[in-house]
Amino acid sequence: MFDIVSFIPRAVAQSVPLLFGSTGEIITEKSGNLNLGIPGVMYVGAISGVIGSFLYERSFSDPSQINAFLGVLIPLACCLLGSLLMGLLYCFLTVTLRANQNVTGLAMTTFGVGFGNFFGGSLIKLTGAAVPSIALSATSNLFRRSLPLASGMGWFGKVFLSYGFLAYVAFVVAFAASYVLERTRVGLQLRAVGEDPATADAAGVNITRYKYLATCLGCMIAGLGGLYYVMDYANGVWSNDAFGDRGWLALALVIFTIWRPKVSAAASILFGGLYILYLYIPSGGNMAVKELYKMIPYVVTIVVLVFSSMRNMRENQPPESLGLPYFREDR
Amino acid sequence: MAHRVPAVSMRHITKEFAGKVVANRDVSLDIYRGEILALLGENGSGKTTLMNMLSGIYYPDAGEIQIDGKPVNIGSPKDAFDHGIGMIHQHFKLVNVFTAAENIVLGLKEKGRFDLAAASERIRQICDAYGFDVDPNQKVYDMSVSQKQTVEIVKLLYRGAEILILDEPTAVLTPQETDKLFAVLRNMRDDGKAIIIITHKLHEVLDISDRVVVLRKGEYVGEMATAETTAQEMTNMMVGRQVSLNIDRPPVEMDYRMERIRVKNLTVRNHDGVVKLDDVSFTAYTGEILGIAGISGSGQKELLEAIAGLQPVESGSIEYVVDATGPTEEVEQLIGMDPIKIAQMGVVLSFVPEDRLGMGLVASMDLTDNMMLRSFRDGTSPFTDRKAPRHLAELVVDELEVNTPGVSTPVRRLSGGNVQKVLVGREIAAAPTVLLSAYAVRGLDVNSSYLIYDLLNRQKGNGVAVVYVGEDLDVLLELCDRILVLCGGKVSGIVDGRTTTKNEVGMMMTKLGGGEA
């Protein structure tokens, strides 16, 4: 029997990193920057948080004694700082130096994954543990803390109230991003920058500033996705390459939702569900079949890409100048 | 008038690009309130560059700009707005997926909540005051060119612009729309605004402006009151020597005239399934220039592309008469034929699209390589012949007076008019039997335009069937033997270029078969 009450919370837990990643990338792409470095940024966000909380936990002989407030704040600040630096690097290369966005992004993904694994490996060496992973259970407990009354509310509590605070942050950020993009002056100007920077420039919008701010903010939001994965989803256990290809799935989600963060809130749960669907489909002992089921999110992405490129509505197209550098005196 | 303080005074402005090309050298000019100033000059004479410095797109290398007598520093478009300067560019600066209202408020820092409804209300008030017709909620991509231009003007007025610059505003308008625009400009002038209009259409200068300033090769040549000058005098100043202003129209050699292209009941749909050509029929003859008139987007592009084999056709036929002198007429059906084969038969297309480089030329390749685009398939050697295209490039540069450092310069570096000369020159060099040319003189100055007309006439004399899609009705009326008028993809009529009037053609462009609107 398909257990929907246990399926949904797991799907939502899967969806949170995707939602952070796609919201961050949508904000970035609306400024005309195609940041393919998002998977790398999420790695850097995760490992930065891990480093922060690792050092903080190590400063106590008994990690369970850590200050609840600092225990959350330190990894959070480290994560945001790490992702911000990645965003600044990307902007400096593509906006200031006008380097090719695709090459820069891909290089940053390679760099970010390597950076995560290098420092992850170093920390594992420091602990001298037998297993190739770091467990930050004290910090993780803080991140995973849900409302105390959730457990007493049956299926409702399980489906809606059983998550750590970062999961709620993800959904709030997505809806807030949608509101800002659609309803505010800043959002209008940001969209104009991504659609037609020459027009926005002639209208007095500071292109460089908008591109920097949107891209850096996007990276910081995406970085939180990495942090959520380690601290909440993986119970504070960092092991190299565990984050996998979620960053790429977040990028696919951007196109799937045709650049709408609030759609992403629902779509990410769909993707998260598809990601773990293989655990719920009875396949007996046949492992090969399970591996095939793991393909489902990617197959769905391809199918959606086919359909979304067939629908030819003007509003559903990517920002017009996505991926193109802007130089005012270009002739 | 020495006591009047100019609204804008530009003093000794110099601007260079990439340290080499001098766009403006030591230019000084004054603009007064309640006056329309025409800025006249050939292509690449630096009119647009000069105005871009006023609107903050470029920054001058040397010189000073004064507003109301006070020196100012205009470092960005925002600074220009703050001084009440607004510019309407040749390529509209509008975001396609935004509505009119969204475009108009873009970049404004108004106090209070972001309220599109209130903005729309103010836009309606401005429209009522000056007689514009704008729906604030319409998306820009749904608008006609003239509607987009109106949005641009409203945008400037909404921002309280006092000094308006219009860069070739009439290039894309029908005569009727132009009249409407000029009426609005006069309204605004009488309202005390300073207006600068960049153009190279002399009759428009005479029609609308109070004063005219002439630039040549980036330098100021002189200025005069419009009432005291003539088209001939302005042309001479602009070009720097005596130029004849009449377009030749050699008579058609009726004895040798024969049918060349027969289009019957042609219907074409574009990608979105919209009918672009509806039941179009006509015949193009050898030794004749057939003009095609119509509001932009009435199917001109699709018609030429269908003949050249680049556009899928829904129904109808396009026949190419190979030889009509024999006992039986030899005819080839062009529909379904490979474009390369059509080109080999002598049907060439010289299409100058809006961005000039979109079709026909590769921006980053030099002149020689662009000539090779036509000839690289020739011969059997695995290596391409670079000598012949090089000679051709040199010939085109020479004959058409292309202003370029050399034939190894990337086409991108040339100014728009020069790019066009290269394209038209190459197509004509292919010794065609049918020459399809669209907007061959778009954005070209008087001198270069006449060179092109001359080339077309020579082709006509050689017995080529020339199809000329044009925007300037005055030119169509002077150059073409017959004029086919398109209206919304349908043939509105075919008239004789020698007897028809501008008004008649203008009417037919907006309404099938003409008649009173």
Short mmCIF file of C-alpha atoms in Angstrom, two decimals, chain B residues 96-504:
data_model
loop_
_atom_site.label_atom_id
_atom_site.label_comp_id
_atom_site.label_asym_id
_atom_site.label_seq_id
_atom_site.Cartn_x
_atom_site.Cartn_y
_atom_site.Cartn_z
CA ASN B 96 8.93 43.63 -25.43
CA VAL B 97 7.24 41.53 -22.76
CA PHE B 98 6.24 44.58 -20.70
CA THR B 99 3.06 46.59 -21.12
CA ALA B 100 3.12 50.22 -22.23
CA ALA B 101 2.63 51.39 -18.64
CA GLU B 102 5.41 49.15 -17.31
CA ASN B 103 7.78 50.51 -19.93
CA ILE B 104 6.84 54.07 -19.16
CA VAL B 105 7.44 53.84 -15.40
CA LEU B 106 10.60 51.77 -15.80
CA GLY B 107 13.53 53.31 -13.98
CA LEU B 108 11.49 55.98 -12.23
CA LYS B 109 11.95 56.54 -8.55
CA GLU B 110 8.55 57.84 -7.58
CA LYS B 111 7.63 58.14 -3.97
CA GLY B 112 5.12 55.83 -2.37
CA ARG B 113 3.86 52.42 -3.35
CA PHE B 114 4.43 50.96 -6.78
CA ASP B 115 1.04 51.58 -8.35
CA LEU B 116 0.59 50.76 -12.02
CA ALA B 117 -3.06 51.76 -12.01
CA ALA B 118 -2.24 55.31 -10.91
CA ALA B 119 0.51 55.48 -13.51
CA SER B 120 -1.91 54.31 -16.20
CA GLU B 121 -4.25 57.12 -15.22
CA ARG B 122 -1.50 59.72 -15.62
CA ILE B 123 -0.54 58.20 -18.97
CA ARG B 124 -4.12 58.58 -20.17
CA GLN B 125 -4.07 62.24 -19.12
CA ILE B 126 -0.90 62.91 -21.12
CA CYS B 127 -2.37 61.10 -24.12
CA ASP B 128 -5.51 63.22 -23.95
CA ALA B 129 -3.50 66.43 -23.67
CA TYR B 130 -1.43 65.82 -26.80
CA GLY B 131 -3.77 63.60 -28.78
CA PHE B 132 -1.97 60.26 -28.49
CA ASP B 133 -3.64 56.90 -28.68
CA VAL B 134 -1.99 54.50 -26.23
CA ASP B 135 -3.47 51.62 -24.27
CA PRO B 136 -1.36 51.43 -21.08
CA ASN B 137 -2.09 47.73 -20.68
CA GLN B 138 -1.10 46.61 -24.17
CA LYS B 139 2.06 44.53 -24.44
CA VAL B 140 4.79 46.09 -26.58
CA TYR B 141 5.20 42.99 -28.75
CA ASP B 142 1.58 43.39 -29.83
CA MET B 143 2.13 46.95 -31.01
CA SER B 144 2.80 48.38 -34.45
CA VAL B 145 5.93 50.39 -35.02
CA SER B 146 4.06 53.65 -34.83
CA GLN B 147 2.40 52.65 -31.56
CA LYS B 148 5.81 51.80 -30.11
CA GLN B 149 7.08 55.20 -31.12
CA THR B 150 4.11 56.83 -29.44
CA VAL B 151 4.89 54.93 -26.24
CA GLU B 152 8.45 56.26 -26.45
CA ILE B 153 7.23 59.83 -26.73
CA VAL B 154 4.73 59.41 -23.90
CA LYS B 155 7.52 57.90 -21.81
CA LEU B 156 9.57 61.06 -22.19
CA LEU B 157 6.63 63.34 -21.46
CA TYR B 158 5.71 61.26 -18.40
CA ARG B 159 9.19 61.94 -17.08
CA GLY B 160 8.73 65.64 -17.66
CA ALA B 161 11.33 65.89 -20.43
CA GLU B 162 11.83 69.44 -21.69
CA ILE B 163 14.42 68.63 -24.34
CA LEU B 164 13.43 65.84 -26.73
CA ILE B 165 15.76 64.17 -29.19
CA LEU B 166 14.30 61.99 -31.95
CA ASP B 167 16.67 59.80 -33.98
CA GLU B 168 15.19 59.26 -37.46
CA PRO B 169 11.64 59.02 -36.14
CA THR B 170 9.97 58.73 -39.54
CA ALA B 171 12.10 55.90 -40.94
CA VAL B 172 9.41 53.34 -40.16
CA LEU B 173 6.23 55.37 -40.51
CA THR B 174 3.70 55.72 -43.31
CA PRO B 175 3.15 59.24 -44.68
CA GLN B 176 -0.08 59.53 -42.70
CA GLU B 177 1.63 58.46 -39.49
CA THR B 178 4.45 60.90 -40.20
CA ASP B 179 1.97 63.75 -40.55
CA LYS B 180 0.42 62.77 -37.23
CA LEU B 181 3.83 62.69 -35.56
CA PHE B 182 4.76 66.09 -36.96
CA ALA B 183 1.51 67.57 -35.71
CA VAL B 184 2.33 66.29 -32.22
CA LEU B 185 5.88 67.64 -32.44
CA ARG B 186 4.54 71.08 -33.39
CA ASN B 187 2.17 70.89 -30.40
CA MET B 188 5.08 70.17 -28.12
CA ARG B 189 7.18 72.95 -29.63
CA ASP B 190 4.38 75.44 -29.05
CA ASP B 191 4.29 74.09 -25.48
CA GLY B 192 7.83 75.48 -25.06
CA LYS B 193 9.84 72.29 -25.43
CA ALA B 194 13.14 72.07 -27.28
CA ILE B 195 13.09 69.38 -29.96
CA ILE B 196 15.97 67.94 -31.95
CA ILE B 197 15.19 65.68 -34.87
CA ILE B 198 17.92 63.63 -36.56
CA THR B 199 17.13 62.87 -40.18
CA HIS B 200 18.49 62.74 -43.66
CA LYS B 201 15.17 63.23 -45.42
CA LEU B 202 15.39 66.74 -46.77
CA HIS B 203 11.70 67.29 -47.34
CA GLU B 204 11.08 66.48 -43.68
CA VAL B 205 13.68 68.99 -42.60
CA LEU B 206 11.91 71.60 -44.69
CA ASP B 207 8.53 70.52 -43.39
CA ILE B 208 9.08 70.42 -39.65
CA SER B 209 12.21 72.23 -38.51
CA ASP B 210 12.86 75.85 -37.64
CA ARG B 211 16.61 75.63 -37.84
CA VAL B 212 18.98 73.09 -39.33
CA VAL B 213 22.53 72.14 -38.33
CA VAL B 214 24.65 70.17 -40.80
CA LEU B 215 27.38 67.74 -39.81
CA ARG B 216 29.89 66.18 -42.16
CA LYS B 217 32.41 63.48 -41.21
CA GLY B 218 31.92 64.24 -37.52
CA GLU B 219 32.46 67.94 -37.91
CA TYR B 220 30.13 70.90 -37.75
CA VAL B 221 29.75 72.46 -41.22
CA GLY B 222 27.16 75.12 -40.63
CA GLU B 223 23.63 76.00 -39.68
CA MET B 224 20.82 78.08 -41.10
CA ALA B 225 17.19 78.96 -40.61
CA THR B 226 15.08 76.41 -42.47
CA ALA B 227 12.97 79.11 -44.07
CA GLU B 228 16.02 80.57 -45.78
CA THR B 229 17.47 77.42 -47.28
CA THR B 230 16.70 74.88 -50.00
CA ALA B 231 17.08 71.13 -50.33
CA GLN B 232 19.85 71.66 -52.85
CA GLU B 233 21.85 73.91 -50.55
CA MET B 234 21.54 71.49 -47.62
CA THR B 235 22.61 68.54 -49.73
CA ASN B 236 25.66 70.35 -50.96
CA MET B 237 26.68 71.23 -47.41
CA MET B 238 26.08 67.70 -46.26
CA VAL B 239 28.04 66.03 -49.03
CA GLY B 240 30.58 68.77 -49.49
CA ARG B 241 30.06 69.14 -53.24
CA GLN B 242 27.37 69.66 -55.83
CA VAL B 243 24.93 66.72 -56.03
CA SER B 244 22.00 66.23 -58.36
CA LEU B 245 18.79 65.57 -56.45
CA ASN B 246 16.72 64.01 -59.20
CA ILE B 247 16.36 60.25 -59.38
CA ASP B 248 16.71 59.00 -62.92
CA ARG B 249 14.00 56.83 -64.36
CA PRO B 250 15.04 55.62 -67.78
CA PRO B 251 12.05 54.55 -69.89
CA VAL B 252 11.27 50.84 -70.07
CA GLU B 253 12.38 49.28 -73.37
CA MET B 254 8.97 47.92 -74.28
CA ASP B 255 10.33 45.96 -77.27
CA TYR B 256 12.55 43.77 -75.16
CA ARG B 257 10.28 43.61 -72.16
CA MET B 258 9.17 40.11 -71.24
CA GLU B 259 7.68 38.33 -68.30
CA ARG B 260 10.24 37.01 -65.82
CA ILE B 261 8.51 36.04 -62.58
CA ARG B 262 4.85 35.14 -62.38
CA VAL B 263 3.37 34.91 -58.91
CA LYS B 264 -0.11 33.44 -58.74
CA ASN B 265 -2.43 33.23 -55.72
CA LEU B 266 0.47 33.04 -53.30
CA THR B 267 -0.46 32.41 -49.66
CA VAL B 268 2.14 32.21 -46.90
CA ARG B 269 1.83 31.63 -43.17
CA ASN B 270 4.59 32.39 -40.68
CA HIS B 271 5.73 30.13 -37.81
CA ASP B 272 2.86 31.15 -35.59
CA GLY B 273 0.34 30.27 -38.26
CA VAL B 274 -0.51 33.90 -39.02
CA VAL B 275 -1.31 34.56 -42.68
CA LYS B 276 1.38 36.95 -43.92
CA LEU B 277 0.56 36.81 -47.64
CA ASP B 278 -2.97 36.26 -48.81
CA ASP B 279 -3.70 35.34 -52.42
CA VAL B 280 -0.98 37.54 -53.92
CA SER B 281 -0.64 37.62 -57.71
CA PHE B 282 1.60 39.77 -59.90
CA THR B 283 4.14 39.61 -62.68
CA ALA B 284 7.64 41.07 -62.72
CA TYR B 285 9.05 42.00 -66.10
CA THR B 286 12.61 42.20 -67.35
CA GLY B 287 14.09 45.66 -67.65
CA GLU B 288 11.68 47.10 -65.16
CA ILE B 289 11.77 48.16 -61.55
CA LEU B 290 8.73 46.90 -59.68
CA GLY B 291 8.32 48.78 -56.45
CA ILE B 292 6.62 47.25 -53.45
CA ALA B 293 5.05 49.63 -50.98
CA GLY B 294 3.33 48.87 -47.71
CA ILE B 295 3.47 49.54 -44.00
CA SER B 296 6.36 47.57 -42.53
CA GLY B 297 5.31 44.01 -41.76
CA SER B 298 2.64 43.82 -44.47
CA GLY B 299 4.28 40.77 -46.01
CA GLN B 300 7.18 42.33 -47.92
CA LYS B 301 9.76 40.13 -46.27
CA GLU B 302 7.73 36.97 -46.76
CA LEU B 303 7.12 37.78 -50.42
CA LEU B 304 10.78 38.18 -51.25
CA GLU B 305 11.76 35.17 -49.19
CA ALA B 306 9.13 33.04 -50.89
CA ILE B 307 10.55 33.93 -54.29
CA ALA B 308 14.09 33.23 -53.10
CA GLY B 309 12.98 29.84 -51.75
CA LEU B 310 13.60 30.69 -48.09
CA GLN B 311 9.98 30.69 -46.98
CA PRO B 312 7.62 27.72 -47.00
CA VAL B 313 4.57 28.43 -49.11
CA GLU B 314 1.07 27.28 -48.26
CA SER B 315 -0.49 27.55 -51.69
CA GLY B 316 -0.07 29.27 -55.03
CA SER B 317 2.69 29.22 -57.59
CA ILE B 318 5.81 31.18 -58.44
CA GLU B 319 6.96 30.69 -62.01
CA TYR B 320 10.30 31.73 -63.38
CA VAL B 321 10.16 32.29 -67.12
CA VAL B 322 13.47 31.03 -68.41
CA ASP B 323 12.84 31.91 -72.06
CA ALA B 324 9.73 33.31 -73.70
CA THR B 325 11.20 33.93 -77.15
CA GLY B 326 10.96 30.36 -78.41
CA PRO B 327 7.80 28.76 -79.83
CA THR B 328 6.89 27.32 -76.45
CA GLU B 329 7.53 29.20 -73.26
CA GLU B 330 10.10 27.60 -70.97
CA VAL B 331 8.98 27.90 -67.38
CA GLU B 332 10.38 26.67 -64.07
CA GLN B 333 8.36 26.36 -60.88
CA LEU B 334 10.34 27.96 -58.03
CA ILE B 335 8.25 26.63 -55.16
CA GLY B 336 9.89 23.66 -53.54
CA MET B 337 13.19 24.37 -55.25
CA ASP B 338 16.40 24.49 -53.28
CA PRO B 339 17.44 28.13 -52.52
CA ILE B 340 20.93 27.45 -53.84
CA LYS B 341 19.48 26.30 -57.16
CA ILE B 342 17.24 29.37 -57.34
CA ALA B 343 20.24 31.58 -56.70
CA GLN B 344 22.15 29.82 -59.46
CA MET B 345 19.33 30.56 -61.87
CA GLY B 346 20.05 34.22 -61.26
CA VAL B 347 17.48 35.14 -58.64
CA VAL B 348 19.36 37.02 -55.96
CA LEU B 349 18.07 38.49 -52.78
CA SER B 350 19.60 41.54 -51.22
CA PHE B 351 17.57 41.96 -48.11
CA VAL B 352 18.57 44.60 -45.62
CA PRO B 353 16.82 43.67 -42.42
CA GLU B 354 16.27 45.99 -39.52
CA ASP B 355 19.52 45.10 -37.88
CA ARG B 356 21.31 45.17 -41.23
CA LEU B 357 23.62 42.33 -40.34
CA GLY B 358 20.98 39.74 -39.58
CA MET B 359 20.84 38.31 -43.07
CA GLY B 360 23.39 38.38 -45.79
CA LEU B 361 26.55 39.39 -44.01
CA VAL B 362 28.52 37.93 -41.12
CA ALA B 363 29.47 40.74 -38.77
CA SER B 364 32.72 39.35 -37.47
CA MET B 365 34.10 38.42 -40.91
CA ASP B 366 35.94 40.90 -43.10
CA LEU B 367 34.84 42.23 -46.49
CA THR B 368 36.68 39.60 -48.51
CA ASP B 369 35.22 36.73 -46.51
CA ASN B 370 31.76 38.18 -46.85
CA MET B 371 32.19 38.32 -50.62
CA MET B 372 33.20 34.66 -50.42
CA LEU B 373 29.85 33.72 -48.93
CA ARG B 374 28.54 33.86 -52.50
CA SER B 375 31.48 32.18 -54.22
CA PHE B 376 32.90 29.57 -51.87
CA ARG B 377 31.06 26.72 -53.60
CA ASP B 378 32.56 27.56 -56.97
CA GLY B 379 35.25 25.40 -58.51
CA THR B 380 36.33 21.88 -57.75
CA SER B 381 39.46 22.53 -55.74
CA PRO B 382 39.21 21.61 -52.06
CA PHE B 383 40.71 25.03 -51.32
CA THR B 384 38.65 28.16 -51.77
CA ASP B 385 39.68 30.87 -54.12
CA ARG B 386 40.42 33.99 -52.09
CA LYS B 387 41.78 36.12 -54.87
CA ALA B 388 38.57 36.75 -56.81
CA PRO B 389 36.52 37.74 -53.73
CA ARG B 390 39.34 40.04 -52.67
CA HIS B 391 39.25 41.78 -56.02
CA LEU B 392 35.49 41.99 -55.84
CA ALA B 393 35.70 43.50 -52.37
CA GLU B 394 38.19 46.08 -53.59
CA LEU B 395 35.97 46.85 -56.55
CA VAL B 396 32.89 47.33 -54.35
CA VAL B 397 34.84 49.55 -51.93
CA ASP B 398 36.07 51.59 -54.86
CA GLU B 399 32.91 51.93 -56.88
CA LEU B 400 30.46 52.44 -54.05
CA GLU B 401 32.80 54.64 -52.01
CA VAL B 402 32.66 52.37 -48.97
CA ASN B 403 34.33 54.12 -46.06
CA THR B 404 36.58 51.41 -44.59
CA PRO B 405 40.22 51.13 -43.51
CA GLY B 406 40.61 48.15 -45.88
CA VAL B 407 39.05 44.96 -47.19
CA SER B 408 40.34 43.05 -44.15
CA THR B 409 38.22 45.02 -41.71
CA PRO B 410 35.38 43.09 -40.03
CA VAL B 411 32.04 44.28 -41.36
CA ARG B 412 30.91 44.96 -37.80
CA ARG B 413 33.27 47.93 -37.60
CA LEU B 414 31.67 49.72 -40.54
CA SER B 415 28.83 52.15 -40.11
CA GLY B 416 25.35 51.01 -41.14
CA GLY B 417 25.35 52.68 -44.52
CA ASN B 418 28.67 51.21 -45.50
CA VAL B 419 27.56 47.74 -44.47
CA GLN B 420 24.61 48.11 -46.80
CA LYS B 421 26.77 49.16 -49.71
CA VAL B 422 28.88 46.04 -49.26
CA LEU B 423 25.78 43.83 -49.27
CA VAL B 424 24.13 45.44 -52.28
CA GLY B 425 27.42 45.58 -54.16
CA ARG B 426 28.00 41.87 -53.69
CA GLU B 427 24.52 40.90 -54.82
CA ILE B 428 24.72 43.01 -57.95
CA ALA B 429 28.15 41.60 -58.77
CA ALA B 430 26.52 38.17 -59.07
CA ALA B 431 25.09 39.36 -62.41
CA PRO B 432 21.50 38.48 -61.54
CA THR B 433 18.46 38.07 -63.79
CA VAL B 434 16.16 38.95 -60.90
CA LEU B 435 17.29 41.33 -58.19
CA LEU B 436 15.16 41.31 -55.06
CA SER B 437 16.11 44.21 -52.88
CA ALA B 438 14.47 45.24 -49.67
CA TYR B 439 15.18 48.49 -47.86
CA ALA B 440 18.37 48.88 -49.91
CA VAL B 441 18.68 52.49 -48.81
CA ARG B 442 17.37 52.15 -45.28
CA GLY B 443 19.35 54.52 -43.11
CA LEU B 444 21.55 55.56 -46.04
CA ASP B 445 22.35 59.22 -46.57
CA VAL B 446 21.46 61.09 -49.74
CA ASN B 447 24.75 60.52 -51.50
CA SER B 448 24.89 56.76 -50.94
CA SER B 449 21.19 56.38 -51.71
CA TYR B 450 21.71 57.92 -55.12
CA LEU B 451 24.56 55.55 -55.77
CA ILE B 452 22.24 52.66 -55.02
CA TYR B 453 19.43 54.04 -57.22
CA ASP B 454 21.97 54.39 -59.97
CA LEU B 455 23.06 50.78 -59.55
CA LEU B 456 19.45 49.58 -59.67
CA ASN B 457 18.81 51.60 -62.82
CA ARG B 458 21.89 50.11 -64.45
CA GLN B 459 20.58 46.64 -63.64
CA LYS B 460 17.25 47.59 -65.14
CA GLY B 461 19.05 48.75 -68.27
CA ASN B 462 20.74 45.37 -68.44
CA GLY B 463 17.37 43.68 -68.61
CA VAL B 464 17.24 42.51 -65.00
CA ALA B 465 13.85 42.24 -63.36
CA VAL B 466 14.30 44.42 -60.27
CA VAL B 467 11.95 44.14 -57.31
CA TYR B 468 12.46 47.05 -54.94
CA VAL B 469 10.83 47.04 -51.53
CA GLY B 470 11.06 50.54 -50.18
CA GLU B 471 9.86 52.67 -47.29
CA ASP B 472 10.22 56.16 -48.67
CA LEU B 473 7.22 56.81 -50.90
CA ASP B 474 8.89 59.78 -52.58
CA VAL B 475 11.65 57.50 -53.78
CA LEU B 476 9.29 54.74 -54.84
CA LEU B 477 7.33 57.23 -56.90
CA GLU B 478 10.42 58.59 -58.59
CA LEU B 479 12.32 55.37 -59.16
CA CYS B 480 9.85 52.59 -59.90
CA ASP B 481 8.04 51.86 -63.13
CA ARG B 482 5.18 50.11 -61.41
CA ILE B 483 4.31 49.96 -57.74
CA LEU B 484 2.61 47.04 -56.06
CA VAL B 485 0.95 48.11 -52.83
CA LEU B 486 0.57 45.57 -50.05
CA CYS B 487 -1.93 45.98 -47.28
CA GLY B 488 -2.03 43.37 -44.54
CA GLY B 489 -0.60 40.68 -46.84
CA LYS B 490 -3.06 41.34 -49.66
CA VAL B 491 -2.41 43.15 -52.91
CA SER B 492 -4.14 46.47 -52.51
CA GLY B 493 -3.38 47.40 -56.09
CA ILE B 494 -0.69 47.82 -58.73
CA VAL B 495 -0.21 51.39 -59.96
CA ASP B 496 1.92 53.11 -62.55
CA GLY B 497 4.83 54.90 -60.89
CA ARG B 498 4.70 57.70 -63.44
CA THR B 499 1.09 58.71 -62.92
CA THR B 500 0.21 57.85 -59.34
CA THR B 501 0.41 60.21 -56.38
CA LYS B 502 1.84 59.84 -52.91
CA ASN B 503 -1.59 60.25 -51.41
CA GLU B 504 -3.08 57.49 -53.54
#
